[in-house]
mmCIF file of N, CA and C in Angstrom:
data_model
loop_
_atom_site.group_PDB
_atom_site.id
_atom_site.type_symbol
_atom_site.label_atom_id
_atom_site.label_comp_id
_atom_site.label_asym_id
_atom_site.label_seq_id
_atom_site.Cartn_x
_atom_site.Cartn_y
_atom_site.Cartn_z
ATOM 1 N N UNK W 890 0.845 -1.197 0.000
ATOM 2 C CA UNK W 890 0.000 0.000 0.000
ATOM 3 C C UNK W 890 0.878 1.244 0.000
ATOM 4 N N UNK W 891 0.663 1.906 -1.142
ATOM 5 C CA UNK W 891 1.554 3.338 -0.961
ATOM 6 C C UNK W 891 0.958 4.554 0.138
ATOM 7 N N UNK W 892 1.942 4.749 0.726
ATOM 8 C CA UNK W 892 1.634 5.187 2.132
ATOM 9 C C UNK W 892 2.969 6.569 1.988
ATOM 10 N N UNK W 893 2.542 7.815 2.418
ATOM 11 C CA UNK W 893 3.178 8.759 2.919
ATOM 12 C C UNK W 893 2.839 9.296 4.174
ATOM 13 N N UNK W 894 3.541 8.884 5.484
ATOM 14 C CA UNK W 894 3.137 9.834 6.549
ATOM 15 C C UNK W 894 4.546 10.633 6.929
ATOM 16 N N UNK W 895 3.510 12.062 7.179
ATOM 17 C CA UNK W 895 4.298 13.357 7.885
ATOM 18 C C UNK W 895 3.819 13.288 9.428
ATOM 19 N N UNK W 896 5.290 13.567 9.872
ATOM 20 C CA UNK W 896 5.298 14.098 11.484
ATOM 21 C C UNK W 896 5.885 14.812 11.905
ATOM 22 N N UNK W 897 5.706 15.435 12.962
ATOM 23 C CA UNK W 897 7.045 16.579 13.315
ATOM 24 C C UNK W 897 6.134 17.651 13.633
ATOM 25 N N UNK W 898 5.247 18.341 13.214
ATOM 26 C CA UNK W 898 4.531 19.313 13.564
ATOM 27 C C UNK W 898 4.423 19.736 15.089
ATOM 28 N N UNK W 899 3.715 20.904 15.329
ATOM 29 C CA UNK W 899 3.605 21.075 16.733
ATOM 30 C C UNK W 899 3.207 23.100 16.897
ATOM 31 N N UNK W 900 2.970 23.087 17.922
ATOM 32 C CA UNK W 900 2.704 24.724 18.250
ATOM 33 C C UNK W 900 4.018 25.192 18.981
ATOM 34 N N UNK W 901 4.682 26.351 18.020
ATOM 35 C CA UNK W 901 5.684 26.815 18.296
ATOM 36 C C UNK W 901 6.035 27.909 18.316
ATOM 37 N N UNK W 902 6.790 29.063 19.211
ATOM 38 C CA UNK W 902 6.211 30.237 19.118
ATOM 39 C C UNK W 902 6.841 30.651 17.815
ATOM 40 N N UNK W 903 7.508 32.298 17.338
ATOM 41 C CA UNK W 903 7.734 33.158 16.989
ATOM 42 C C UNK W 903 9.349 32.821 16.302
ATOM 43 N N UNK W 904 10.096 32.166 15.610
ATOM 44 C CA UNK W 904 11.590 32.523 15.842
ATOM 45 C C UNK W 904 12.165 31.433 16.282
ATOM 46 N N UNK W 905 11.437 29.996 16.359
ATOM 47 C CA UNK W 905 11.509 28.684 16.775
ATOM 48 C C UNK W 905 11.554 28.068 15.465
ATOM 49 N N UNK W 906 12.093 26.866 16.028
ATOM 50 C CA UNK W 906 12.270 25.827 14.982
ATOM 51 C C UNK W 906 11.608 24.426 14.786
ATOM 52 N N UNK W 907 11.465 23.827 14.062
ATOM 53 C CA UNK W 907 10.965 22.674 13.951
ATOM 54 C C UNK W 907 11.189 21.680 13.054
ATOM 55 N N UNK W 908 11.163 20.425 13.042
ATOM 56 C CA UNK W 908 11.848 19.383 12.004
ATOM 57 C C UNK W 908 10.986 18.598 11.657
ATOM 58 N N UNK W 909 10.202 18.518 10.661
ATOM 59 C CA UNK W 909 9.053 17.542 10.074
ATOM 60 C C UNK W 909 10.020 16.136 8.589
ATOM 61 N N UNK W 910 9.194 14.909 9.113
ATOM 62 C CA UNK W 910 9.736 14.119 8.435
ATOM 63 C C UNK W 910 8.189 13.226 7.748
ATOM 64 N N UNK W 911 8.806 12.463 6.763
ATOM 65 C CA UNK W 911 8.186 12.514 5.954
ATOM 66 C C UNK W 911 8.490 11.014 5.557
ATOM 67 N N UNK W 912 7.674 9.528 6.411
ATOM 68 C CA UNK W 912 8.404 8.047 5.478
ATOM 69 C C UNK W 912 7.078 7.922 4.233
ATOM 70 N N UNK W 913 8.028 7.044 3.731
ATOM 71 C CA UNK W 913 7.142 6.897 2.165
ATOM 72 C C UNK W 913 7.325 4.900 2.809
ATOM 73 N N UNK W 914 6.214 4.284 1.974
ATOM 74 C CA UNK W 914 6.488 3.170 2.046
ATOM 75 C C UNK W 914 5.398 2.543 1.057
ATOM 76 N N UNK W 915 5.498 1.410 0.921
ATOM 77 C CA UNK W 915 4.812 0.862 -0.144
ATOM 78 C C UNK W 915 4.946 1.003 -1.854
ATOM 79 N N UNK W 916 6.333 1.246 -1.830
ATOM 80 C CA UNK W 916 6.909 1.564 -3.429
ATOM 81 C C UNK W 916 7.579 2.642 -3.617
ATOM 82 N N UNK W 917 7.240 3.820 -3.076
ATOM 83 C CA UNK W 917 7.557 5.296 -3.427
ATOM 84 C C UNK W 917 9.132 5.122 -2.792
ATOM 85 N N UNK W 918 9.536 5.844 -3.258
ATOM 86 C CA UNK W 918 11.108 5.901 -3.189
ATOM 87 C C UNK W 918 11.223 7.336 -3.101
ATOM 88 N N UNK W 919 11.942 7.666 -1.805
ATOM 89 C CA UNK W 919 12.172 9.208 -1.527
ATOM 90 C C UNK W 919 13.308 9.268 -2.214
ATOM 91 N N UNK W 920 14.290 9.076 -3.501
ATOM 92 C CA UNK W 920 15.078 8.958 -4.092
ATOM 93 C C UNK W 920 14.199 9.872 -5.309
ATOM 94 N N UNK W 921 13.021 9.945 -5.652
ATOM 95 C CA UNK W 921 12.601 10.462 -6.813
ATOM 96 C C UNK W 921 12.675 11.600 -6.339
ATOM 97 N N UNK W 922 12.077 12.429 -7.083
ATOM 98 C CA UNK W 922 11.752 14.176 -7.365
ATOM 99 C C UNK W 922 10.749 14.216 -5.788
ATOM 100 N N UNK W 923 11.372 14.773 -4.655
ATOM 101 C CA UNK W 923 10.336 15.060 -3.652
ATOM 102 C C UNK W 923 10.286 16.423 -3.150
ATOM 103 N N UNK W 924 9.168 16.499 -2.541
ATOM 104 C CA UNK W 924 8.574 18.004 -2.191
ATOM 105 C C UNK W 924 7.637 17.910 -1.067
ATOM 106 N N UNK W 925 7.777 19.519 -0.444
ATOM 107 C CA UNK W 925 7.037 19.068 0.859
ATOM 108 C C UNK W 925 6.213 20.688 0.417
ATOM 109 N N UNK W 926 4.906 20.345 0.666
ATOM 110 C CA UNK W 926 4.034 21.278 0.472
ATOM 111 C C UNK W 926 2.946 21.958 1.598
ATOM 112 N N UNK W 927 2.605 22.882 1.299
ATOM 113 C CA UNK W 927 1.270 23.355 2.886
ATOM 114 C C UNK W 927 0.455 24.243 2.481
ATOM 115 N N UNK W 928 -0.145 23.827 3.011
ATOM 116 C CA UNK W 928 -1.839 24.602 3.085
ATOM 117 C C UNK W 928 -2.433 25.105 4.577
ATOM 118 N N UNK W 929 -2.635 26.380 4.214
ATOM 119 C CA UNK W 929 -2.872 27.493 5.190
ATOM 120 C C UNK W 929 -4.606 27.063 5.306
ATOM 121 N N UNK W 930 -5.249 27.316 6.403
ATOM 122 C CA UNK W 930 -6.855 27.614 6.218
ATOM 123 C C UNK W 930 -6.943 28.590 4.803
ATOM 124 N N UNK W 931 -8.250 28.038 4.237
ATOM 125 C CA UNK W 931 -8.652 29.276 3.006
ATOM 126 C C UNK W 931 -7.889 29.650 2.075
ATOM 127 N N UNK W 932 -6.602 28.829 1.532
ATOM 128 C CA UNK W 932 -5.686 29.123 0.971
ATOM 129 C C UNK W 932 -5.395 27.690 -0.212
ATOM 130 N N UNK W 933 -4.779 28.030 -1.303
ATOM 131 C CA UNK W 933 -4.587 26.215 -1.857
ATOM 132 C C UNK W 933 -2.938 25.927 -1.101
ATOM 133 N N UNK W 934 -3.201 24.842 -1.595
ATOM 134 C CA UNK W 934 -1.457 24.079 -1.759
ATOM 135 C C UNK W 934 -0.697 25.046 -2.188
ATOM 136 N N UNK W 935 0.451 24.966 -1.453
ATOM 137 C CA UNK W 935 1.584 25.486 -2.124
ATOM 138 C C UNK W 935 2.988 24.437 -2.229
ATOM 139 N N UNK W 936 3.899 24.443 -2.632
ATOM 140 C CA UNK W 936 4.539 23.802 -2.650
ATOM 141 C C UNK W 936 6.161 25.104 -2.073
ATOM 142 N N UNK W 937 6.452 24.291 -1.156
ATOM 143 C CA UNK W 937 7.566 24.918 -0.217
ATOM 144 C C UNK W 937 9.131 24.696 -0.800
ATOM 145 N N UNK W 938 9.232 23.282 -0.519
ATOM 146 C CA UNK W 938 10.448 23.065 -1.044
ATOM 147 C C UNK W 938 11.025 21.619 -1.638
ATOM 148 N N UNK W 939 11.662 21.832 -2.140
ATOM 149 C CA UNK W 939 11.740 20.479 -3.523
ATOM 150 C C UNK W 939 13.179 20.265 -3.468
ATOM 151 N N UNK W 940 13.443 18.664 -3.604
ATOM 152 C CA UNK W 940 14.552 18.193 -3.722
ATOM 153 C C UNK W 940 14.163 17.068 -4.705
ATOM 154 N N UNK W 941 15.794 16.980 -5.839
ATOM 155 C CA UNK W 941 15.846 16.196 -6.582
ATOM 156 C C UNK W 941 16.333 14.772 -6.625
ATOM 157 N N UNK W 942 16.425 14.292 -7.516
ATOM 158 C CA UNK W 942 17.240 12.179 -7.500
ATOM 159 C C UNK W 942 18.762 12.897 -7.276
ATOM 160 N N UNK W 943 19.074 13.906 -7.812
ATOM 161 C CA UNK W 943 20.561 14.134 -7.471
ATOM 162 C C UNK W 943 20.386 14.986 -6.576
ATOM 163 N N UNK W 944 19.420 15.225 -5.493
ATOM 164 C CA UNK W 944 19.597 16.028 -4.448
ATOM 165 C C UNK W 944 19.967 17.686 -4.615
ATOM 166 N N UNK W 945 19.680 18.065 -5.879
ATOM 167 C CA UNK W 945 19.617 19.485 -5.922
ATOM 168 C C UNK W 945 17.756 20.216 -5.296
ATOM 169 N N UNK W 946 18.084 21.062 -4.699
ATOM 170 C CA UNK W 946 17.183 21.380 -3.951
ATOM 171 C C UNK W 946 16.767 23.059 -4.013
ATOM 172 N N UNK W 947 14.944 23.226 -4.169
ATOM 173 C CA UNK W 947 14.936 24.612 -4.586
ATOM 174 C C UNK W 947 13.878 25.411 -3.467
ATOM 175 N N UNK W 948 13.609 26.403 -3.144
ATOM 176 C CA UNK W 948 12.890 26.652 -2.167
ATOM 177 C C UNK W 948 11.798 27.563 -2.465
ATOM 178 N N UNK W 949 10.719 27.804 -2.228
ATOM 179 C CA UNK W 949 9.833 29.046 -2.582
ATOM 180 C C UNK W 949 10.645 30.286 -2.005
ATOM 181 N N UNK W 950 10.356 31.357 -2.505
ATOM 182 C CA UNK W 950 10.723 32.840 -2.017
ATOM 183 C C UNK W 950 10.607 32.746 -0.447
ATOM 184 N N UNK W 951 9.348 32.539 -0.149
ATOM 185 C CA UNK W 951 9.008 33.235 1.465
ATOM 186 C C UNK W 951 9.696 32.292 2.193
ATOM 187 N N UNK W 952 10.758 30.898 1.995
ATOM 188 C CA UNK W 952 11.265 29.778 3.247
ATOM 189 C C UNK W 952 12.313 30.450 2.767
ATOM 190 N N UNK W 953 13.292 30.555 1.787
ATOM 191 C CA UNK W 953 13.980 30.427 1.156
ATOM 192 C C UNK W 953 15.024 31.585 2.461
ATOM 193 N N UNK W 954 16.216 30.283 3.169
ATOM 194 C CA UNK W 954 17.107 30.511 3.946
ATOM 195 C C UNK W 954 16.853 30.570 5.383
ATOM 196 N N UNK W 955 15.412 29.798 5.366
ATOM 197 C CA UNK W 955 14.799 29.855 6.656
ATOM 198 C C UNK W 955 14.563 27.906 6.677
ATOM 199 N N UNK W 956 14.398 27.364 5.436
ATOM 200 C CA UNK W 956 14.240 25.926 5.312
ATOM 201 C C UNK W 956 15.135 25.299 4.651
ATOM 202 N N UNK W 957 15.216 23.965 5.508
ATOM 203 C CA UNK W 957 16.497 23.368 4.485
ATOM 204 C C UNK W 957 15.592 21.882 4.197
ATOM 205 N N UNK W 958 15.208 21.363 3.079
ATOM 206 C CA UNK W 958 14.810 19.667 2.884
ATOM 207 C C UNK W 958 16.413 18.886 2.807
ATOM 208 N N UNK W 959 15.734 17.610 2.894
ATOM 209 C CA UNK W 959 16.999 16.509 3.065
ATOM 210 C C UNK W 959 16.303 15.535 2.533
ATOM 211 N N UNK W 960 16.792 14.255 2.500
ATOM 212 C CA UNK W 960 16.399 12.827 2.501
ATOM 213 C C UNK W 960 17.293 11.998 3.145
ATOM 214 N N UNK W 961 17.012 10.871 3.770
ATOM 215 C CA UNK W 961 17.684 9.450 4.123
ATOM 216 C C UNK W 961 17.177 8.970 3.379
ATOM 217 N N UNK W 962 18.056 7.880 2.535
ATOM 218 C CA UNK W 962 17.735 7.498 1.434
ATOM 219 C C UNK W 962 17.570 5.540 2.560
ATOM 220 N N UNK W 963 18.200 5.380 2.862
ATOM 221 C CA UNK W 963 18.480 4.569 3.774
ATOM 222 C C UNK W 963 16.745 4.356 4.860
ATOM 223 N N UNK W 964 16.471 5.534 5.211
ATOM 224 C CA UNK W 964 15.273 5.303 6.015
ATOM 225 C C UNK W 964 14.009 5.227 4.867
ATOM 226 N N UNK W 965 14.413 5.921 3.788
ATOM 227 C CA UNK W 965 12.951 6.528 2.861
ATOM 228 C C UNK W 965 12.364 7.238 3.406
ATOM 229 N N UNK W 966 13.074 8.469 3.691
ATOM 230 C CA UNK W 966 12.311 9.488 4.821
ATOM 231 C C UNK W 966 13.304 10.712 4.110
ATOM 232 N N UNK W 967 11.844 11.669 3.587
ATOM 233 C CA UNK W 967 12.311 13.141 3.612
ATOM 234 C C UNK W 967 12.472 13.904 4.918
ATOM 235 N N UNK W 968 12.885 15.176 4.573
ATOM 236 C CA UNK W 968 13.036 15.670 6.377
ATOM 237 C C UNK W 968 12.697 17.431 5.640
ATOM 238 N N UNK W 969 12.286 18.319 6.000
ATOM 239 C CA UNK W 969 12.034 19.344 6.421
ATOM 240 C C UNK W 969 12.387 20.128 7.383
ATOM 241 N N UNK W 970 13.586 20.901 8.034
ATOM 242 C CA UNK W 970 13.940 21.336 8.823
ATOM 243 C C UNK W 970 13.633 23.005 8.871
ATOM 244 N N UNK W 971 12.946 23.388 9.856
ATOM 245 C CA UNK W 971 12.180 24.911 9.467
ATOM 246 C C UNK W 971 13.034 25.353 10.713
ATOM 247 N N UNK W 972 13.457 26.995 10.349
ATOM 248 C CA UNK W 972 14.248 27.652 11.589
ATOM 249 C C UNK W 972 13.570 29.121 11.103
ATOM 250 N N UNK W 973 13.450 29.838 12.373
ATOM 251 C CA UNK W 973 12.754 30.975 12.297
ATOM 252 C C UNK W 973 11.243 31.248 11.906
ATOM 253 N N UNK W 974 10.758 30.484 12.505
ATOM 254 C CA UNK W 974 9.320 30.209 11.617
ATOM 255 C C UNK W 974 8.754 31.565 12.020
ATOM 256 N N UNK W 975 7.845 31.662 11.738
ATOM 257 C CA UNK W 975 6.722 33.239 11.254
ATOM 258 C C UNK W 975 5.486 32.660 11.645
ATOM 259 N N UNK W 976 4.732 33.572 12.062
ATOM 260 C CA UNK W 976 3.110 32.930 12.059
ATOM 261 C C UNK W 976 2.511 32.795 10.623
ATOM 262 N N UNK W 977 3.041 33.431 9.673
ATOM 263 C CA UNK W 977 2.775 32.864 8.253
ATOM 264 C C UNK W 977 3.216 31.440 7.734
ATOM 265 N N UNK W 978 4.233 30.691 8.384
ATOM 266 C CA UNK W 978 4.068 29.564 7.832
ATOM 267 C C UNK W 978 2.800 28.421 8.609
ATOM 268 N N UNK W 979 2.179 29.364 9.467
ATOM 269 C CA UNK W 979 1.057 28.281 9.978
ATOM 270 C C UNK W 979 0.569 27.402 8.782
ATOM 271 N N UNK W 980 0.139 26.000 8.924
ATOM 272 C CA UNK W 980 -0.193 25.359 7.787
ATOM 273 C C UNK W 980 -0.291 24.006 7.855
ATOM 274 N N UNK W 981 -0.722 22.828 7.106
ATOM 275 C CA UNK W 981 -0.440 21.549 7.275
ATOM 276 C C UNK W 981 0.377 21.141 6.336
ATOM 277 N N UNK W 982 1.386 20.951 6.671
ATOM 278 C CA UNK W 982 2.922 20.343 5.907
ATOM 279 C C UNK W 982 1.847 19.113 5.179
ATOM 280 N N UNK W 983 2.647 18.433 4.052
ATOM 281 C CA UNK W 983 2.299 17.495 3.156
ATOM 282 C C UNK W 983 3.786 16.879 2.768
ATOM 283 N N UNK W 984 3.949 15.865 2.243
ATOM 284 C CA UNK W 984 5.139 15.303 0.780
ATOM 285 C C UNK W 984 4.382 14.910 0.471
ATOM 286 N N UNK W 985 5.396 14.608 -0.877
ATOM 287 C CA UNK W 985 4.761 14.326 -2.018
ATOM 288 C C UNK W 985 5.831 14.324 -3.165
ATOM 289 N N UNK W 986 5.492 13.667 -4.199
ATOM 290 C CA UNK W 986 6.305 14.051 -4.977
ATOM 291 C C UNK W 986 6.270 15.241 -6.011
ATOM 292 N N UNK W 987 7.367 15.582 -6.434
ATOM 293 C CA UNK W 987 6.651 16.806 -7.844
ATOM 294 C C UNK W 987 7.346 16.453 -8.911
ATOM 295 N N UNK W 988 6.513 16.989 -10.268
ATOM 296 C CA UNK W 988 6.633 17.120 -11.720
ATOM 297 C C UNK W 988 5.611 16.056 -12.064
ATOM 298 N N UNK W 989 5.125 15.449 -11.346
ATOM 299 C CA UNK W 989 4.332 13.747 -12.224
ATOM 300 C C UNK W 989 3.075 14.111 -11.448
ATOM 301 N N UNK W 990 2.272 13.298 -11.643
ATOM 302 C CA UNK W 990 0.943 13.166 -10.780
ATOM 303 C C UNK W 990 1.143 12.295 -9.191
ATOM 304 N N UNK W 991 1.094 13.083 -8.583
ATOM 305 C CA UNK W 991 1.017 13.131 -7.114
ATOM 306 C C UNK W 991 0.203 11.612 -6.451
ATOM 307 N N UNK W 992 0.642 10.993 -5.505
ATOM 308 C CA UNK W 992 0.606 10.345 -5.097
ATOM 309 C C UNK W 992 -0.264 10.167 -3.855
ATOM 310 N N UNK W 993 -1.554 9.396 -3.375
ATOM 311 C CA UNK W 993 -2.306 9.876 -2.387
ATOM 312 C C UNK W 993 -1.800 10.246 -1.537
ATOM 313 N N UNK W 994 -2.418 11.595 -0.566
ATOM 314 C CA UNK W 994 -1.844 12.612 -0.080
ATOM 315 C C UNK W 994 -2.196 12.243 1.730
ATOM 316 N N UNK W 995 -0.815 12.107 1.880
ATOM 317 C CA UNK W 995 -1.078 11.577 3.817
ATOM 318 C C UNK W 995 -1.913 12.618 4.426
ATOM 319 N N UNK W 996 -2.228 12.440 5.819
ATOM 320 C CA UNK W 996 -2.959 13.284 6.711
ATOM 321 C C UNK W 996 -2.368 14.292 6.878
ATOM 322 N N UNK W 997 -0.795 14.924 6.622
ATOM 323 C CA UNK W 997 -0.163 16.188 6.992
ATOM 324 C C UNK W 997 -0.048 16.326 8.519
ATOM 325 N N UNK W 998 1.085 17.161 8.601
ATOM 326 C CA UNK W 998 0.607 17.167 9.756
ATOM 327 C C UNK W 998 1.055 19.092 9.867
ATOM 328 N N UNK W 999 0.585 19.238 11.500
ATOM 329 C CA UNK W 999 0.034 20.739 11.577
ATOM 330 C C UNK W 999 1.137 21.568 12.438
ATOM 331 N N UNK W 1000 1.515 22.343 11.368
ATOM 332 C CA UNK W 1000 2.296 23.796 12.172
ATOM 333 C C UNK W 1000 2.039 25.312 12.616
ATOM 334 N N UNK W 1001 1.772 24.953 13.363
ATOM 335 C CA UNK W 1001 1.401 26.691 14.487
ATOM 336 C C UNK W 1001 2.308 27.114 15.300
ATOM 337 N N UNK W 1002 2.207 28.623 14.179
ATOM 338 C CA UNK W 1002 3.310 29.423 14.591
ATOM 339 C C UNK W 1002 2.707 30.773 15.697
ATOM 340 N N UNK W 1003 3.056 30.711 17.116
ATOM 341 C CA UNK W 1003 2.424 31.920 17.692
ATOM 342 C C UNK W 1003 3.078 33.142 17.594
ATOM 343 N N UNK W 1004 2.961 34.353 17.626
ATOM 344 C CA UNK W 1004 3.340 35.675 17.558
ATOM 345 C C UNK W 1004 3.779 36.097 19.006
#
């Protein structure tokens, strides 16, 4: 069964950090094109930050030097490491993969950022 679960989330204040991970199992190979995406209340998907099979890695504007993605290729686990968070990245983190058609989409899990 292809399975993606995210964890790591949590309520954190202002300028804090947090590390969300991401196992794939049931075929998916965090070795492909992966991406970790979020959705705000009232807002669509966005897609945050993306890493490639050769591990080149790109970030949206608003993370960009505030997030770093990774993979263990070894665990099949992406990682998401957020520093300085904002109450704007409140949201439910996702992976997934990108460029192809997306893969059923785990429960996410939830980041709250307080002011």
């Amino acid at each position: 069964q292809v399975q993606l679960v995210e964890s790591g989330g949590g309520l954190v204040q202002a300028g804090g950090s947090l590390r969300l991970a991401c196992a794939a199992s049931g075929g998916i190979s965090v070795r492909d094109n992966m991406a970790w995406y979020r959705q705000a209340p009232g807002k669509q998907r966005e897609l945050v930050a993306r890493i490639t099979s050769d591990r080149s890695t790109d970030y949206a504007g608003s993370v960009k030097g505030r997030f770093t993605i990774s993979r263990d290729n070894a665990k099949n686990t992406v990682f998401l490491q957020m520093n300085i968070l904002k109450p704007e990245d409140t949201a439910i983190y996702y992976c997934n993969v990108y460029g192809r058609f997306p893969y059923s989409w785990g429960q996410g899990t939830q980041v709250t950022v307080s002011s």
